[in-house]
Amino acid sequence: MARHVIAPVDELPPGTRKFLEIDGRPIAVFNIKGEYFGLLNRCPHQGAALCEGPLIGLAQSSDPGEIEYTKLGEIIRCPWHGWEFDIRTGQSYCDPRRFRVKAYPAHVEPGASVVKGPYVAETVTVKVESDYVVVEL
Amino acid sequence: MNIQFREQTDSVAPLTVKTAIADCDIHPARATRTELYPYLAKRWQHHLEVYGVHAYQGMMEGPPYPKAQPNASRRDAYPPEGGPQGSSLSFMQKQLLDPNNVQLGVLNPLNTGQGIRNHELSAALCSAINDWQIDKWTSKDKRLKASIVVGNEDGLSAAAEIRERAGDRNFVQVLLLSRNVEPLGQRRYWPIYQAAEEAGLPVGVHAFGFGGNPITPSGWPSYYIEEMVGHSQCQQSALASLVLEGVFERFPKLKMVMIEAGFGWAPSLAWRLDKVWQRLRSEVPHVKRPPSEYIREQVWWTTQPMEDPERREDLFDVIKWIGWDRLLFATDYPHWDYDEPSRVLPAGVSEANREAFYLGNAKKLYGIA
Ligand code: FES
């Protein structure tokens, strides 16, 4: 796994994102409240530059009329058709089969371990080393 | 919420298709509120400033901001020079036409002058939109062709607008919307079909409109997602009306294009119409043949939104019924339900059918050499 230094931390303050190309792959790196996440910047649906979408929260409902809005700023919504992905894992929320299980993992996982077949955006692991943001892929 | 955009780069469209395509549903927008004024008589400019428009429905605008995405559009479609999505020709060229090798792009402007109660204002706005389409779009890029927008609720003035534009190769079809005051087959709309048939222009019926009726037959729905599927219900009523009022019988050379309402429902609507017609034929003796025959002979369908069933064979079955020669590829650019040309058609389609789907059918229908 190669490590790529992409920016000094102060170039990527909380709430910002950086787009880059690594080994021919479009990547976006996010700083969400001091945590860093990397995502392949290509939507698995029709190929839009996924990470140009807005960061939103996750709307869920256990019963009609009950709406929970969590994971604020952690869900990326595709700029084209609005499919939602968890930037921590790349997991999609629009695969209906997932809605049936009713359990939504909220814990942090290393991105590379969560490639679960269709409708999963490719993730890359990001970590901070000294004062630089480093992407592994 | 935290929204940021990457700075514009040259590579706005990452995927390209090599073969030339037609895009039969592109929505050009006005950059400013007053962009049409140069094409409007002073009288109507003043009228708009003083009275605004008086629509058939309570909601004055079809798409209250933001409809799934800002302006119901792709978030990456803001022109770099500012203005709403779809308002810049140069950005449209760079983001849509060039990378996708669009050889023919059919413009369908929305939020024009259709569905306005003041019919004189409606006619003036539609005519202005048509002039604007030539000035700003079709004369500047030969790939683009315009749709004649007409004041749909006044068949006579609409027919006059069509006759005035007939023969002008900037225009390749007449544009109606699916939501009108009455179902589209009714007599008030016949002068439109007559003029279109005379001019040899297909009539496109695009989803949406401002007829004042709820989008579902059972009333106004709660959610935008219901409205999205309501468009196909609405289009089905429009098509049933066109068949049963005898429009296709009376105007046998008329060609209709169903735009942006899907097509998966076409076979079942036709089957149902045929079955009921066999039993109730004497009520509508002017419908001389089984409804499905008119539909298959005189109706074309644009692809966006394209049904996306789990089994591609299901899609192919529907298309087989409709005919591979009846589908017209469309992206719906710049709207948020845009279809990426290289990603919409599943594998397993013959080369000849692919070519017809992406380009051939459109060139033939719209008479583009
Ligand atoms: S391309 Fe991302 S949702 Fe369709």
Short mmCIF file of C-alpha atoms and ligand atoms in Angstrom, two decimals:
data_model
loop_
_atom_site.label_atom_id
_atom_site.label_comp_id
_atom_site.label_asym_id
_atom_site.label_seq_id
_atom_site.Cartn_x
_atom_site.Cartn_y
_atom_site.Cartn_z
CA MET A 1 0.00 0.00 0.00
CA ALA A 2 1.61 3.23 -1.11
CA ARG A 3 1.31 6.33 1.02
CA HIS A 4 0.80 9.71 -0.57
CA VAL A 5 1.35 12.95 1.26
CA ILE A 6 -1.25 15.32 -0.05
CA ALA A 7 -1.19 18.47 2.06
CA PRO A 8 0.01 20.06 5.25
CA VAL A 9 -2.84 19.88 7.75
CA ASP A 10 -3.41 23.62 7.84
CA GLU A 11 -4.18 23.50 4.12
CA LEU A 12 -7.10 21.24 4.87
CA PRO A 13 -8.92 22.77 7.82
CA PRO A 14 -12.11 21.23 9.22
CA GLY A 15 -15.04 21.49 6.85
CA THR A 16 -12.92 21.54 3.71
CA ARG A 17 -12.13 18.99 1.05
CA LYS A 18 -9.35 18.59 -1.43
CA PHE A 19 -9.52 17.02 -4.86
CA LEU A 20 -6.53 15.30 -6.34
CA GLU A 21 -5.48 12.61 -8.72
CA ILE A 22 -3.38 9.73 -7.47
CA ASP A 23 -2.18 7.03 -9.85
CA GLY A 24 -4.74 8.23 -12.38
CA ARG A 25 -7.54 7.91 -9.86
CA PRO A 26 -9.65 10.94 -8.88
CA ILE A 27 -9.65 11.17 -5.09
CA ALA A 28 -11.22 13.58 -2.64
CA VAL A 29 -10.02 14.01 0.93
CA PHE A 30 -12.31 15.52 3.55
CA ASN A 31 -11.60 17.02 6.93
CA ILE A 32 -14.69 16.49 9.06
CA LYS A 33 -14.18 18.05 12.49
CA GLY A 34 -10.55 17.00 12.55
CA GLU A 35 -11.02 13.55 11.12
CA TYR A 36 -9.84 12.80 7.63
CA PHE A 37 -11.56 10.65 5.05
CA GLY A 38 -10.76 9.78 1.48
CA LEU A 39 -13.18 8.74 -1.22
CA LEU A 40 -12.86 7.86 -4.85
CA ASN A 41 -14.33 10.85 -6.62
CA ARG A 42 -16.46 8.84 -9.01
CA CYS A 43 -20.01 7.80 -8.30
CA PRO A 44 -20.64 4.08 -8.76
CA HIS A 45 -24.00 4.89 -10.30
CA GLN A 46 -23.32 6.85 -13.50
CA GLY A 47 -19.88 8.22 -12.82
CA ALA A 48 -20.45 11.80 -11.60
CA ALA A 49 -17.71 13.53 -9.63
CA LEU A 50 -19.33 12.28 -6.43
CA CYS A 51 -17.40 14.40 -3.94
CA GLU A 52 -18.58 17.68 -5.45
CA GLY A 53 -21.92 17.01 -3.83
CA PRO A 54 -23.03 18.51 -0.54
CA LEU A 55 -22.27 16.95 2.82
CA ILE A 56 -25.54 16.29 4.53
CA GLY A 57 -26.86 14.22 7.40
CA LEU A 58 -28.63 10.92 7.39
CA ALA A 59 -32.43 10.99 7.55
CA GLN A 60 -33.85 7.78 8.95
CA SER A 61 -37.23 6.74 10.15
CA SER A 62 -38.20 3.91 12.43
CA ASP A 63 -41.91 4.60 12.07
CA PRO A 64 -43.99 6.96 9.95
CA GLY A 65 -43.76 10.36 11.60
CA GLU A 66 -40.54 9.56 13.43
CA ILE A 67 -37.58 11.16 11.73
CA GLU A 68 -34.05 11.03 12.99
CA TYR A 69 -31.36 13.16 11.41
CA THR A 70 -27.90 12.01 12.37
CA LYS A 71 -24.36 11.81 11.00
CA LEU A 72 -24.46 15.53 10.23
CA GLY A 73 -21.84 16.41 7.64
CA GLU A 74 -20.84 12.79 7.17
CA ILE A 75 -23.02 11.81 4.24
CA ILE A 76 -22.08 12.86 0.75
CA ARG A 77 -24.91 13.32 -1.73
CA CYS A 78 -24.06 12.79 -5.38
CA PRO A 79 -24.30 16.02 -7.41
CA TRP A 80 -26.26 14.25 -10.15
CA HIS A 81 -28.93 11.89 -8.86
CA GLY A 82 -28.54 12.35 -5.16
CA TRP A 83 -27.44 8.88 -4.09
CA GLU A 84 -26.10 9.10 -0.55
CA PHE A 85 -22.83 7.63 0.70
CA ASP A 86 -21.26 7.54 4.13
CA ILE A 87 -17.91 9.22 3.72
CA ARG A 88 -16.46 7.16 6.57
CA THR A 89 -17.01 3.89 4.77
CA GLY A 90 -18.26 4.59 1.27
CA GLN A 91 -21.36 2.61 2.08
CA SER A 92 -24.44 3.55 0.10
CA TYR A 93 -27.78 4.25 1.72
CA CYS A 94 -29.93 3.92 -1.36
CA ASP A 95 -29.66 0.19 -1.80
CA PRO A 96 -33.14 -0.90 -0.73
CA ARG A 97 -31.85 -4.22 0.55
CA ARG A 98 -29.94 -2.36 3.24
CA PHE A 99 -33.02 -0.50 4.40
CA ARG A 100 -34.71 -3.76 5.13
CA VAL A 101 -32.20 -4.81 7.77
CA LYS A 102 -32.93 -1.64 9.72
CA ALA A 103 -29.52 -1.52 11.37
CA TYR A 104 -27.13 1.19 10.26
CA PRO A 105 -23.52 0.78 11.33
CA ALA A 106 -22.41 4.00 12.99
CA HIS A 107 -18.96 2.94 14.08
CA VAL A 108 -15.81 3.90 12.27
CA GLU A 109 -14.19 1.33 10.02
CA PRO A 110 -11.09 1.55 7.93
CA GLY A 111 -12.42 2.38 4.48
CA ALA A 112 -10.57 -0.34 2.61
CA SER A 113 -12.34 -3.08 4.52
CA VAL A 114 -15.85 -2.10 3.57
CA VAL A 115 -16.01 -2.74 -0.12
CA LYS A 116 -19.18 -4.78 -0.06
CA GLY A 117 -20.11 -5.29 -3.65
CA PRO A 118 -22.52 -3.19 -5.67
CA TYR A 119 -23.40 0.33 -4.65
CA VAL A 120 -20.31 0.84 -2.52
CA ALA A 121 -18.11 3.77 -3.38
CA GLU A 122 -14.42 2.97 -3.32
CA THR A 123 -12.77 4.32 -0.20
CA VAL A 124 -9.19 5.08 0.65
CA THR A 125 -7.69 5.28 4.10
CA VAL A 126 -6.51 8.68 5.23
CA LYS A 127 -4.46 9.50 8.30
CA VAL A 128 -2.53 12.40 9.70
CA GLU A 129 1.22 11.95 10.08
CA SER A 130 2.94 14.76 11.92
CA ASP A 131 1.68 17.77 10.12
CA TYR A 132 0.70 16.24 6.81
CA VAL A 133 -2.40 14.58 5.54
CA VAL A 134 -1.46 11.25 4.06
CA VAL A 135 -3.58 9.10 1.81
CA GLU A 136 -2.98 5.40 1.48
CA LEU A 137 -4.00 3.48 -1.58
CA MET B 1 -24.67 21.81 5.96
CA ASN B 2 -21.39 22.36 4.31
CA ILE B 3 -21.38 22.76 0.56
CA GLN B 4 -18.26 23.38 -1.38
CA PHE B 5 -17.38 23.01 -4.96
CA ARG B 6 -14.15 22.12 -6.59
CA GLU B 7 -12.77 24.91 -8.68
CA GLN B 8 -13.80 24.48 -12.27
CA THR B 9 -11.26 22.49 -14.20
CA ASP B 10 -11.09 21.59 -17.86
CA SER B 11 -12.17 18.04 -17.27
CA VAL B 12 -15.79 18.70 -16.38
CA ALA B 13 -17.08 15.50 -17.94
CA PRO B 14 -14.94 12.53 -17.03
CA LEU B 15 -16.54 10.05 -19.39
CA THR B 16 -16.80 10.37 -23.13
CA VAL B 17 -18.52 8.30 -25.76
CA LYS B 18 -16.93 8.09 -29.14
CA THR B 19 -19.96 7.50 -31.29
CA ALA B 20 -22.06 10.53 -32.11
CA ILE B 21 -25.36 10.79 -30.28
CA ALA B 22 -28.53 12.82 -30.34
CA ASP B 23 -29.75 14.33 -27.09
CA CYS B 24 -33.48 14.85 -27.46
CA ASP B 25 -34.19 16.70 -24.22
CA ILE B 26 -31.96 19.62 -23.29
CA HIS B 27 -33.25 22.47 -21.14
CA PRO B 28 -31.81 25.89 -21.90
CA ALA B 29 -32.40 28.49 -19.19
CA ARG B 30 -32.46 32.26 -19.10
CA ALA B 31 -29.48 33.81 -17.36
CA THR B 32 -31.52 36.72 -16.02
CA ARG B 33 -35.17 37.46 -15.32
CA THR B 34 -35.32 40.04 -18.07
CA GLU B 35 -33.42 38.16 -20.73
CA LEU B 36 -36.55 37.84 -22.85
CA TYR B 37 -37.34 41.55 -22.81
CA PRO B 38 -35.57 42.33 -26.08
CA TYR B 39 -38.00 39.92 -27.76
CA LEU B 40 -41.10 41.26 -26.04
CA ALA B 41 -43.11 44.29 -27.05
CA LYS B 42 -42.90 47.17 -24.53
CA ARG B 43 -46.55 46.57 -23.72
CA TRP B 44 -45.79 43.08 -22.41
CA GLN B 45 -42.65 44.16 -20.58
CA HIS B 46 -44.77 46.66 -18.68
CA HIS B 47 -47.49 44.11 -18.15
CA LEU B 48 -45.02 41.68 -16.57
CA GLU B 49 -43.61 44.38 -14.31
CA VAL B 50 -47.04 45.51 -13.15
CA TYR B 51 -49.11 42.34 -13.12
CA GLY B 52 -46.75 39.40 -13.44
CA VAL B 53 -48.20 36.21 -14.77
CA HIS B 54 -51.48 34.67 -13.77
CA ALA B 55 -51.19 30.90 -13.90
CA TYR B 56 -53.84 28.21 -13.88
CA GLN B 57 -52.61 26.83 -10.62
CA GLY B 58 -51.94 28.10 -7.13
CA MET B 59 -48.29 27.24 -7.27
CA MET B 60 -47.07 29.78 -9.75
CA GLU B 61 -43.90 27.93 -10.60
CA GLY B 62 -43.49 24.31 -11.52
CA PRO B 63 -40.29 23.72 -9.65
CA PRO B 64 -40.12 25.60 -6.35
CA TYR B 65 -36.46 25.72 -5.48
CA PRO B 66 -34.68 23.37 -5.05
CA LYS B 67 -36.51 20.15 -6.15
CA ALA B 68 -33.93 17.52 -5.22
CA GLN B 69 -30.99 19.70 -6.24
CA PRO B 70 -30.74 23.47 -6.65
CA ASN B 71 -33.06 24.43 -9.53
CA ALA B 72 -33.74 20.70 -10.01
CA SER B 73 -30.33 20.61 -11.69
CA ARG B 74 -27.01 18.86 -11.48
CA ARG B 75 -24.92 20.56 -8.83
CA ASP B 76 -21.94 20.66 -11.16
CA ALA B 77 -23.85 22.46 -13.91
CA TYR B 78 -23.51 26.04 -12.64
CA PRO B 79 -21.80 28.01 -15.41
CA PRO B 80 -18.46 29.46 -14.28
CA GLU B 81 -19.59 32.93 -15.35
CA GLY B 82 -22.61 32.73 -13.04
CA GLY B 83 -26.32 32.36 -13.76
CA PRO B 84 -28.52 29.33 -13.39
CA GLN B 85 -27.73 25.88 -14.73
CA GLY B 86 -28.36 25.59 -18.44
CA SER B 87 -27.99 29.32 -19.12
CA SER B 88 -24.55 29.32 -20.72
CA LEU B 89 -23.97 28.03 -24.23
CA SER B 90 -20.20 27.81 -23.83
CA PHE B 91 -20.49 25.80 -20.64
CA MET B 92 -23.12 23.54 -22.18
CA GLN B 93 -20.75 22.92 -25.06
CA LYS B 94 -17.93 22.09 -22.69
CA GLN B 95 -19.91 19.99 -20.24
CA LEU B 96 -22.43 18.24 -22.49
CA LEU B 97 -22.08 18.66 -26.24
CA ASP B 98 -18.34 18.23 -26.83
CA PRO B 99 -17.40 15.43 -24.44
CA ASN B 100 -20.46 13.38 -25.32
CA ASN B 101 -20.11 13.95 -29.04
CA VAL B 102 -23.65 15.28 -29.34
CA GLN B 103 -24.45 15.68 -33.00
CA LEU B 104 -28.05 16.79 -32.53
CA GLY B 105 -29.37 18.47 -29.40
CA VAL B 106 -33.08 19.27 -29.14
CA LEU B 107 -33.89 22.22 -26.90
CA ASN B 108 -37.02 22.11 -24.75
CA PRO B 109 -37.27 25.32 -22.73
CA LEU B 110 -39.43 25.12 -19.62
CA ASN B 111 -41.05 27.87 -17.55
CA THR B 112 -41.84 29.74 -20.71
CA GLY B 113 -45.21 31.25 -21.45
CA GLN B 114 -47.21 28.06 -21.42
CA GLY B 115 -50.10 27.59 -19.05
CA ILE B 116 -50.74 31.28 -18.46
CA ARG B 117 -54.33 32.44 -18.19
CA ASN B 118 -53.79 35.60 -20.19
CA HIS B 119 -53.61 34.08 -23.63
CA GLU B 120 -52.21 37.17 -25.34
CA LEU B 121 -49.37 37.31 -22.83
CA SER B 122 -48.88 33.58 -23.20
CA ALA B 123 -48.56 33.89 -26.98
CA ALA B 124 -46.17 36.85 -26.67
CA LEU B 125 -43.92 35.04 -24.20
CA CYS B 126 -43.86 31.86 -26.28
CA SER B 127 -42.96 33.78 -29.39
CA ALA B 128 -40.23 35.61 -27.46
CA ILE B 129 -38.81 32.32 -26.23
CA ASN B 130 -38.69 31.05 -29.80
CA ASP B 131 -36.79 34.13 -31.01
CA TRP B 132 -34.46 33.80 -28.03
CA GLN B 133 -33.77 30.14 -28.85
CA ILE B 134 -32.58 31.13 -32.31
CA ASP B 135 -30.55 34.12 -31.15
CA LYS B 136 -28.90 32.62 -28.14
CA TRP B 137 -28.63 28.94 -29.07
CA THR B 138 -29.39 27.49 -32.48
CA SER B 139 -27.73 30.23 -34.55
CA LYS B 140 -24.61 29.93 -32.41
CA ASP B 141 -24.25 26.16 -32.47
CA LYS B 142 -25.51 24.20 -35.43
CA ARG B 143 -25.82 21.02 -33.38
CA LEU B 144 -28.68 22.58 -31.45
CA LYS B 145 -32.25 22.61 -32.73
CA ALA B 146 -35.17 24.30 -31.03
CA SER B 147 -38.71 23.29 -30.18
CA ILE B 148 -41.46 25.74 -31.07
CA VAL B 149 -43.00 26.74 -27.77
CA VAL B 150 -46.68 27.61 -28.14
CA GLY B 151 -49.39 29.12 -25.97
CA ASN B 152 -50.99 25.72 -25.50
CA GLU B 153 -54.35 26.75 -24.06
CA ASP B 154 -55.25 28.84 -27.08
CA GLY B 155 -55.11 26.45 -30.01
CA LEU B 156 -55.55 29.17 -32.62
CA SER B 157 -52.70 31.41 -31.54
CA ALA B 158 -50.56 28.31 -31.03
CA ALA B 159 -51.29 27.22 -34.58
CA ALA B 160 -50.41 30.69 -35.84
CA GLU B 161 -47.04 30.52 -34.09
CA ILE B 162 -46.37 27.10 -35.64
CA ARG B 163 -47.26 28.35 -39.11
CA GLU B 164 -45.00 31.32 -38.71
CA ARG B 165 -42.04 29.12 -37.80
CA ALA B 166 -42.81 26.32 -40.27
CA GLY B 167 -39.96 25.72 -42.66
CA ASP B 168 -37.42 27.44 -40.40
CA ARG B 169 -34.79 24.76 -39.85
CA ASN B 170 -33.87 26.17 -36.48
CA PHE B 171 -36.97 24.32 -35.28
CA VAL B 172 -37.60 20.58 -35.35
CA GLN B 173 -40.70 20.07 -33.21
CA VAL B 174 -43.61 21.72 -31.45
CA LEU B 175 -43.49 21.61 -27.66
CA LEU B 176 -46.43 20.93 -25.37
CA LEU B 177 -46.47 19.93 -21.72
CA SER B 178 -48.42 17.03 -20.26
CA ARG B 179 -50.31 19.01 -17.62
CA ASN B 180 -52.86 21.17 -19.33
CA VAL B 181 -56.26 22.52 -18.48
CA GLU B 182 -57.88 19.57 -20.25
CA PRO B 183 -56.62 16.20 -21.47
CA LEU B 184 -54.52 16.76 -24.57
CA GLY B 185 -56.82 15.02 -27.03
CA GLN B 186 -59.61 17.55 -26.61
CA ARG B 187 -60.74 19.85 -29.34
CA ARG B 188 -59.25 23.09 -28.07
CA TYR B 189 -55.84 21.60 -28.88
CA TRP B 190 -56.65 20.31 -32.36
CA PRO B 191 -55.49 23.41 -34.24
CA ILE B 192 -52.03 22.70 -32.80
CA TYR B 193 -52.01 19.19 -34.23
CA GLN B 194 -53.32 20.36 -37.54
CA ALA B 195 -50.64 23.02 -37.92
CA ALA B 196 -47.90 20.65 -36.77
CA GLU B 197 -49.01 17.99 -39.24
CA GLU B 198 -49.07 20.53 -42.05
CA ALA B 199 -45.61 21.73 -41.11
CA GLY B 200 -44.32 18.16 -40.89
CA LEU B 201 -43.19 18.74 -37.32
CA PRO B 202 -43.53 16.19 -34.51
CA VAL B 203 -45.30 17.37 -31.38
CA GLY B 204 -43.30 16.72 -28.23
CA VAL B 205 -45.25 16.33 -24.99
CA HIS B 206 -42.88 17.00 -22.13
CA ALA B 207 -43.76 16.06 -18.57
CA PHE B 208 -44.76 18.99 -16.28
CA GLY B 209 -46.99 21.93 -16.94
CA PHE B 210 -49.31 24.28 -15.18
CA GLY B 211 -52.82 23.14 -15.96
CA GLY B 212 -54.12 23.64 -12.45
CA ASN B 213 -55.03 19.99 -11.88
CA PRO B 214 -53.31 17.81 -9.32
CA ILE B 215 -50.62 15.56 -10.73
CA THR B 216 -52.37 12.43 -9.52
CA PRO B 217 -55.97 11.52 -10.32
CA SER B 218 -56.60 11.24 -6.58
CA GLY B 219 -55.35 14.66 -5.59
CA TRP B 220 -52.25 16.59 -4.57
CA PRO B 221 -49.56 14.31 -3.12
CA SER B 222 -47.38 14.99 -0.10
CA TYR B 223 -43.98 14.27 -1.54
CA TYR B 224 -41.83 15.28 -4.47
CA ILE B 225 -41.16 11.61 -5.14
CA GLU B 226 -44.89 11.15 -5.76
CA GLU B 227 -44.79 14.00 -8.21
CA MET B 228 -41.88 12.35 -10.01
CA VAL B 229 -43.88 9.17 -10.61
CA GLY B 230 -47.05 11.17 -11.19
CA HIS B 231 -45.59 12.43 -14.45
CA SER B 232 -45.97 9.02 -16.01
CA GLN B 233 -49.60 8.75 -14.83
CA CYS B 234 -50.22 12.16 -16.28
CA GLN B 235 -48.62 11.26 -19.59
CA GLN B 236 -50.74 8.11 -19.73
CA SER B 237 -53.93 10.16 -19.43
CA ALA B 238 -52.67 12.50 -22.13
CA LEU B 239 -51.91 9.63 -24.47
CA ALA B 240 -55.22 7.86 -23.80
CA SER B 241 -56.99 11.12 -24.55
CA LEU B 242 -55.09 11.61 -27.81
CA VAL B 243 -56.08 8.14 -28.95
CA LEU B 244 -59.69 8.16 -27.75
CA GLU B 245 -60.60 11.64 -28.91
CA GLY B 246 -59.45 10.50 -32.32
CA VAL B 247 -56.49 12.84 -32.74
CA PHE B 248 -54.36 10.17 -34.41
CA GLU B 249 -57.24 9.15 -36.64
CA ARG B 250 -57.89 12.74 -37.70
CA PHE B 251 -54.24 13.62 -38.15
CA PRO B 252 -52.75 10.41 -39.52
CA LYS B 253 -49.39 11.99 -40.34
CA LEU B 254 -49.03 13.51 -36.88
CA LYS B 255 -46.05 12.28 -34.90
CA MET B 256 -46.01 12.62 -31.11
CA VAL B 257 -42.97 12.38 -28.86
CA MET B 258 -43.51 11.48 -25.21
CA ILE B 259 -40.74 13.29 -23.36
CA GLU B 260 -39.48 12.62 -19.85
CA ALA B 261 -42.24 10.40 -18.53
CA GLY B 262 -40.71 6.97 -19.00
CA PHE B 263 -41.92 4.35 -21.42
CA GLY B 264 -42.16 1.14 -19.39
CA TRP B 265 -45.88 1.73 -19.00
CA ALA B 266 -46.57 1.96 -22.72
CA PRO B 267 -47.33 -1.71 -23.42
CA SER B 268 -49.72 -2.15 -20.51
CA LEU B 269 -51.59 1.06 -21.33
CA ALA B 270 -51.94 -0.07 -24.92
CA TRP B 271 -53.09 -3.56 -23.94
CA ARG B 272 -55.69 -2.15 -21.61
CA LEU B 273 -56.91 0.34 -24.19
CA ASP B 274 -57.21 -2.39 -26.80
CA LYS B 275 -59.17 -4.66 -24.54
CA VAL B 276 -61.63 -2.01 -23.44
CA TRP B 277 -61.96 -0.65 -26.97
CA GLN B 278 -63.06 -4.05 -28.23
CA ARG B 279 -66.01 -3.89 -25.85
CA LEU B 280 -66.83 -0.20 -25.95
CA ARG B 281 -65.92 0.59 -29.53
CA SER B 282 -69.37 1.91 -30.35
CA GLU B 283 -68.93 4.74 -27.86
CA VAL B 284 -66.00 6.07 -29.88
CA PRO B 285 -66.65 4.99 -33.46
CA HIS B 286 -64.19 7.62 -34.65
CA VAL B 287 -61.45 5.41 -33.19
CA LYS B 288 -61.37 3.04 -36.13
CA ARG B 289 -58.49 0.78 -35.20
CA PRO B 290 -57.22 -0.82 -31.99
CA PRO B 291 -55.58 1.94 -29.91
CA SER B 292 -52.24 0.14 -29.83
CA GLU B 293 -51.92 0.50 -33.58
CA TYR B 294 -52.04 4.30 -33.43
CA ILE B 295 -49.61 4.30 -30.54
CA ARG B 296 -47.10 2.12 -32.28
CA GLU B 297 -47.33 4.04 -35.53
CA GLN B 298 -47.45 7.62 -34.34
CA VAL B 299 -45.65 7.81 -30.99
CA TRP B 300 -41.95 8.09 -30.14
CA TRP B 301 -40.41 8.11 -26.65
CA THR B 302 -37.41 9.83 -25.16
CA THR B 303 -35.31 7.78 -22.78
CA GLN B 304 -34.73 9.97 -19.76
CA PRO B 305 -36.04 8.72 -17.34
CA MET B 306 -35.33 5.23 -18.50
CA GLU B 307 -36.78 2.34 -16.60
CA ASP B 308 -34.06 0.45 -14.80
CA PRO B 309 -35.42 -2.98 -13.89
CA GLU B 310 -33.32 -5.51 -12.05
CA ARG B 311 -33.36 -7.87 -15.02
CA ARG B 312 -32.24 -6.20 -18.21
CA GLU B 313 -34.37 -8.72 -20.12
CA ASP B 314 -37.44 -6.97 -18.69
CA LEU B 315 -36.27 -3.71 -20.19
CA PHE B 316 -35.58 -5.38 -23.51
CA ASP B 317 -39.06 -6.93 -23.53
CA VAL B 318 -40.65 -3.50 -23.13
CA ILE B 319 -38.45 -2.00 -25.81
CA LYS B 320 -39.24 -4.86 -28.13
CA TRP B 321 -42.91 -4.06 -27.84
CA ILE B 322 -42.34 -0.33 -28.36
CA GLY B 323 -39.78 -0.89 -31.12
CA TRP B 324 -36.08 -0.12 -31.13
CA ASP B 325 -36.90 2.39 -33.86
CA ARG B 326 -39.09 4.43 -31.50
CA LEU B 327 -36.72 5.40 -28.70
CA LEU B 328 -34.86 8.70 -28.69
CA PHE B 329 -31.93 9.07 -26.36
CA ALA B 330 -32.11 12.05 -23.99
CA THR B 331 -30.01 13.28 -21.09
CA ASP B 332 -32.37 15.93 -19.67
CA TYR B 333 -29.34 18.17 -19.16
CA PRO B 334 -28.83 20.11 -16.92
CA HIS B 335 -31.47 18.62 -14.67
CA TRP B 336 -30.59 16.44 -11.75
CA ASP B 337 -32.06 13.28 -13.22
CA TYR B 338 -29.60 13.61 -16.12
CA ASP B 339 -28.64 10.33 -17.82
CA GLU B 340 -25.01 9.71 -18.68
CA PRO B 341 -24.92 8.46 -22.31
CA SER B 342 -22.23 5.86 -21.73
CA ARG B 343 -24.02 4.34 -18.77
CA VAL B 344 -27.72 4.02 -19.60
CA LEU B 345 -27.94 1.15 -22.03
CA PRO B 346 -27.21 -2.31 -20.64
CA ALA B 347 -24.97 -4.66 -22.57
CA GLY B 348 -26.51 -7.05 -25.03
CA VAL B 349 -27.91 -4.60 -27.59
CA SER B 350 -27.02 -5.13 -31.24
CA GLU B 351 -24.90 -2.52 -32.98
CA ALA B 352 -27.78 -1.54 -35.27
CA ASN B 353 -30.17 -1.03 -32.34
CA ARG B 354 -27.59 0.95 -30.39
CA GLU B 355 -27.05 3.25 -33.33
CA ALA B 356 -30.79 3.75 -33.75
CA PHE B 357 -31.24 4.34 -30.03
CA TYR B 358 -28.45 6.90 -29.69
CA LEU B 359 -28.73 8.73 -32.99
CA GLY B 360 -30.49 7.21 -35.99
CA ASN B 361 -34.07 7.38 -34.77
CA ALA B 362 -33.73 11.03 -33.79
CA LYS B 363 -32.13 12.08 -37.04
CA LYS B 364 -34.87 10.37 -38.99
CA LEU B 365 -37.73 11.73 -36.90
CA TYR B 366 -36.40 15.28 -36.83
CA GLY B 367 -35.29 15.21 -40.46
CA ILE B 368 -31.62 15.86 -39.81
CA ALA B 369 -29.36 14.76 -42.65
S1 FES C 1 -24.08 9.42 -10.82
FE1 FES C 1 -24.14 9.57 -8.68
S2 FES C 1 -26.14 9.19 -8.19
FE2 FES C 1 -26.09 8.92 -10.32
#
